[in-house]
Tab-separated table of C-alpha atoms in Angstrom:
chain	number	residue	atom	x	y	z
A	1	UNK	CA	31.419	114.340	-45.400
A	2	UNK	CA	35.212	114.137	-44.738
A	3	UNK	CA	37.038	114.947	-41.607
A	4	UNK	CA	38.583	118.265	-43.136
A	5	UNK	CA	35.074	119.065	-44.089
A	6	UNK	CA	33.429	118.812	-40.800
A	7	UNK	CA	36.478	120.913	-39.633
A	8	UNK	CA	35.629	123.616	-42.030
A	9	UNK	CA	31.677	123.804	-41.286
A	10	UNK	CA	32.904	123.813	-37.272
A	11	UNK	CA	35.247	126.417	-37.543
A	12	UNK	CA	32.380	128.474	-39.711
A	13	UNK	CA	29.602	128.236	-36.935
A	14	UNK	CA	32.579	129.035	-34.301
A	15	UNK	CA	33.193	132.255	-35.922
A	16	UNK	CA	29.698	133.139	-36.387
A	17	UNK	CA	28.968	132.590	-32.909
A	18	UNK	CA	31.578	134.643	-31.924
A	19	UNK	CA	30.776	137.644	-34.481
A	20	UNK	CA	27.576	137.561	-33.581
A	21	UNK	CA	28.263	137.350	-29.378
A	22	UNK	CA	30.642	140.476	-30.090
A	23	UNK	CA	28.194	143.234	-31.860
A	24	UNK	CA	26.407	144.909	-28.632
A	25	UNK	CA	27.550	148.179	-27.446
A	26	UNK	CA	27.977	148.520	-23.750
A	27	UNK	CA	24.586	151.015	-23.186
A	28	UNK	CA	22.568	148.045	-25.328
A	29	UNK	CA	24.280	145.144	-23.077
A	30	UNK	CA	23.495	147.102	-19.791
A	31	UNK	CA	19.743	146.926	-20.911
A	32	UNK	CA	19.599	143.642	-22.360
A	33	UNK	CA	21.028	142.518	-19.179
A	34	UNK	CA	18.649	144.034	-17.008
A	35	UNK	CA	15.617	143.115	-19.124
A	36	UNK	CA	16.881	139.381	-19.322
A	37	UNK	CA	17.024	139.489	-15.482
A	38	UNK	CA	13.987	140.752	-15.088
A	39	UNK	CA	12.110	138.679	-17.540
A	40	UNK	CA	14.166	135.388	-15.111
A	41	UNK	CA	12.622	136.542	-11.820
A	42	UNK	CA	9.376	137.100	-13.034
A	43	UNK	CA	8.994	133.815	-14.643
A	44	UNK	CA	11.216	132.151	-12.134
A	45	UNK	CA	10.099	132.150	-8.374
A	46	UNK	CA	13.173	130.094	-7.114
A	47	UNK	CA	15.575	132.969	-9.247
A	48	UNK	CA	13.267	135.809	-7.593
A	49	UNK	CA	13.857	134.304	-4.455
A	50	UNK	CA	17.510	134.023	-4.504
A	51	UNK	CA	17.612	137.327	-6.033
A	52	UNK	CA	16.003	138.996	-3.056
A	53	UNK	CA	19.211	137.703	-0.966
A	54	UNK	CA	21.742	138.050	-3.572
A	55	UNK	CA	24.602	140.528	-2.891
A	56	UNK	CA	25.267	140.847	-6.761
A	57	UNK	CA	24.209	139.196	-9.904
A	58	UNK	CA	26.298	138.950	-13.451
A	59	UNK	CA	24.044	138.985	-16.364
A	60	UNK	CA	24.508	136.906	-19.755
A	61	UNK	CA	21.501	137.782	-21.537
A	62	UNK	CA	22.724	135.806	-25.079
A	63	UNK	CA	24.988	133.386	-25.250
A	64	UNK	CA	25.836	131.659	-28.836
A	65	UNK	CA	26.848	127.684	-28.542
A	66	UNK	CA	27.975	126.447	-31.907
A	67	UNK	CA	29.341	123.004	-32.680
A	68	UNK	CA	29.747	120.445	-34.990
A	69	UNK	CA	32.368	117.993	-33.042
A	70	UNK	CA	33.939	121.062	-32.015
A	71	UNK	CA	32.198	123.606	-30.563
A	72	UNK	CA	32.547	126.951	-28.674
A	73	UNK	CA	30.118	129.132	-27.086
A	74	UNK	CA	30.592	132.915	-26.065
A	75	UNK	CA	28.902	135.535	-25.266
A	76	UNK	CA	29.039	139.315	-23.286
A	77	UNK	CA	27.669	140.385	-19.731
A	78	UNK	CA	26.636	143.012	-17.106
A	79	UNK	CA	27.920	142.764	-13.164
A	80	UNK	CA	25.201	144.560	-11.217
A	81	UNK	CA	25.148	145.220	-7.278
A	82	UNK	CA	23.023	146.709	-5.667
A	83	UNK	CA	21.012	146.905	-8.999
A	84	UNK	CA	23.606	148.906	-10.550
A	85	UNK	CA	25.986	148.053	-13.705
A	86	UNK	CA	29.562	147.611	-11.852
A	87	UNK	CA	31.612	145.690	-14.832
A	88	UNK	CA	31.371	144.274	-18.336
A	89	UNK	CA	32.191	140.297	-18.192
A	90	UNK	CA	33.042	137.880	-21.553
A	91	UNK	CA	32.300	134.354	-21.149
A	92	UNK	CA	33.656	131.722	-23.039
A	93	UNK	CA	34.491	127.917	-23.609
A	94	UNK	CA	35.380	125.640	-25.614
A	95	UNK	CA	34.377	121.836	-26.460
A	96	UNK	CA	34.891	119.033	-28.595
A	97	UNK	CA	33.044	115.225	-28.776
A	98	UNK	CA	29.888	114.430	-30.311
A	99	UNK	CA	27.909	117.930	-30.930
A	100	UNK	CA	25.929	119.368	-33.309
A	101	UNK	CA	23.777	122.129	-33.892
A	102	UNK	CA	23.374	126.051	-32.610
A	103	UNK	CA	21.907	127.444	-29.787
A	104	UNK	CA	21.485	130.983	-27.524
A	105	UNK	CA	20.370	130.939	-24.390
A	106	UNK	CA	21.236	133.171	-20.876
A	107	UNK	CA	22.520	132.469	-17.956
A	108	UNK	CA	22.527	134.621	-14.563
A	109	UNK	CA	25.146	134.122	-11.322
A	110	UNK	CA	23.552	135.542	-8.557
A	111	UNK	CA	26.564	135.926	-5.545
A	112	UNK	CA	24.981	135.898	-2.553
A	113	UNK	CA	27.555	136.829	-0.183
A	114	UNK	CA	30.080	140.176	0.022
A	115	UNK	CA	32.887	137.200	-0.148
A	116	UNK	CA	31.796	135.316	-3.253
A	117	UNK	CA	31.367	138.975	-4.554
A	118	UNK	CA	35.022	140.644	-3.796
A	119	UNK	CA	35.896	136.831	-4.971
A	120	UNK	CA	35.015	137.454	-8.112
A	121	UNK	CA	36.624	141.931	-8.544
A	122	UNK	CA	39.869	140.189	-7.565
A	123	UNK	CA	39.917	137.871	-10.311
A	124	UNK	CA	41.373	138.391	-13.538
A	125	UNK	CA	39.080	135.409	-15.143
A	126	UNK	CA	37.960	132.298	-13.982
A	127	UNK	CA	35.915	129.439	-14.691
A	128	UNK	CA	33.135	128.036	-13.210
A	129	UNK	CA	33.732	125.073	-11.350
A	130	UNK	CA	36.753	127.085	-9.743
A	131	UNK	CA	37.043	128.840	-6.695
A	132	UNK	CA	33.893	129.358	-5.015
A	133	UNK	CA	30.578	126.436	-5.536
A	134	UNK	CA	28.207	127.203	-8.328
A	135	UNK	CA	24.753	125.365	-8.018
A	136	UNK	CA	23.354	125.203	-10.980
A	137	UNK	CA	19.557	125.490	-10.335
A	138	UNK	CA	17.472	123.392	-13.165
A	139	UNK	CA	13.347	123.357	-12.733
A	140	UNK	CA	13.478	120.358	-10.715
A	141	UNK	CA	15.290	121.793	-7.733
A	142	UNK	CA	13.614	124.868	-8.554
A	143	UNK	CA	10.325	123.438	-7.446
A	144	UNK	CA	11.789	122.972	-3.923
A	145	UNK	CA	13.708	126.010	-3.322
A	146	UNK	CA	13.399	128.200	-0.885
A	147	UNK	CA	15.577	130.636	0.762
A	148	UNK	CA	16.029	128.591	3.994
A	149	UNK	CA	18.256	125.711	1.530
A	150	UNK	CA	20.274	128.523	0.070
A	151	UNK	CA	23.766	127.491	0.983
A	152	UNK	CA	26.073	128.504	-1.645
A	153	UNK	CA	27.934	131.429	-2.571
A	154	UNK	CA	26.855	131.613	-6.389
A	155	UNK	CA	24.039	129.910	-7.782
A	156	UNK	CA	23.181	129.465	-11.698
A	157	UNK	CA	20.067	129.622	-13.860
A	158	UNK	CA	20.138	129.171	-17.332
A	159	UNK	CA	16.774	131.021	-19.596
A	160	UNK	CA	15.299	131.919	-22.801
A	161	UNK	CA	17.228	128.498	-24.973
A	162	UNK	CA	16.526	128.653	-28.628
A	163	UNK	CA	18.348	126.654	-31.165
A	164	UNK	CA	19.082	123.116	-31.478
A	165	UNK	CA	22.291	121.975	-29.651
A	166	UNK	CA	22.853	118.564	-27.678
A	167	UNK	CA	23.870	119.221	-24.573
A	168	UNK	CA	24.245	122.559	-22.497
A	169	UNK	CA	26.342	123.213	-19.688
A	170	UNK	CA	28.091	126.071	-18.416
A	171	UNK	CA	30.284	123.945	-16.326
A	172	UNK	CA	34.214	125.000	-17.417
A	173	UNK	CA	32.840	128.401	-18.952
A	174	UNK	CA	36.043	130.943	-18.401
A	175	UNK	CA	34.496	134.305	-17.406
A	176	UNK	CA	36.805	137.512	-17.688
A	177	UNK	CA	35.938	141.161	-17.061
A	178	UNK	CA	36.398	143.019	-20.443
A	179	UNK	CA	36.131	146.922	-19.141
């Protein structure tokens, strides 16, 4: 397979990603969002836990990673506090080394302080890894967390992966509220 080739098949799962991430109507994403959260905590004592203490969590119930050297991912979200929808969030990134394959999965922020959460209304779009720390909570530390080593303002869990992709990471994921 040439270079151009490769290009061409790339460019074709981008797109689809990003037709597919697009599709969901804002009543549809509010559910999907809350269902996805719900499913997390209730399979998830470490995100129930933090949960309990959050101030607000932001809700990306399907998020499409497609790459073949290059790769994007993309995909639509719900801001709730206080368990209620405030704001409609895109996230999106961009990569490019040695990839292959598709893959959805979900992630959830949960902002666990009124700071991290007016952070984050007075931003036009950031990414993570900028501005306030984002631990990104895999089932190791999950195992050992409780609420007395919460320390961060946002913390991260990723659910529900399907598809075949080397590699995930939300890490440098640009986040922008779309409403």
């Amino acid at each position: 397979m040439t270079f151009q080739s490769k290009l061409k098949y790339a460019v074709c799962l981008i797109l689809t990603a990003f037709v597919t991430a697009g599709t969901v109507s804002a009543d549809n994403l509010t559910a999907e969002s809350r269902a996805a959260l719900n499913q997390l905590v209730a399979q998830n004592p470490a995100a129930a836990k933090v949960k309990s203490k959050a101030a607000a969590v932001l809700v990306f119930p399907d998020v499409v990673k497609a790459g073949f050297i290059f790769g994007a991912q993309g995909g639509k979200g719900i801001l709730f506090v206080h368990n209620r929808p405030n704001g409609q969030y895109r996230t999106v990134a961009a990569s490019y080394g040695l990839q292959a394959g598709v893959q959805k999965y979900g992630y959830a922020l949960f902002f666990m302080n009124q700071k991290a959460v007016d952070w984050i209304n007075n931003t036009r779009g950031w990414e993570i890894g900028t501005g306030p720390s984002v631990v990104i909570v895999d089932k190791g530390m999950a195992h050992t967390f409780t609420t007395d080593t919460m320390h961060s303002g946002i913390y991260a869990f990723t659910f529900d992966q399907r598809g075949l992709m080397a590699g995930l990471g939300i890490q440098g994921s640009k986040i922008t509220r779309i409403d």
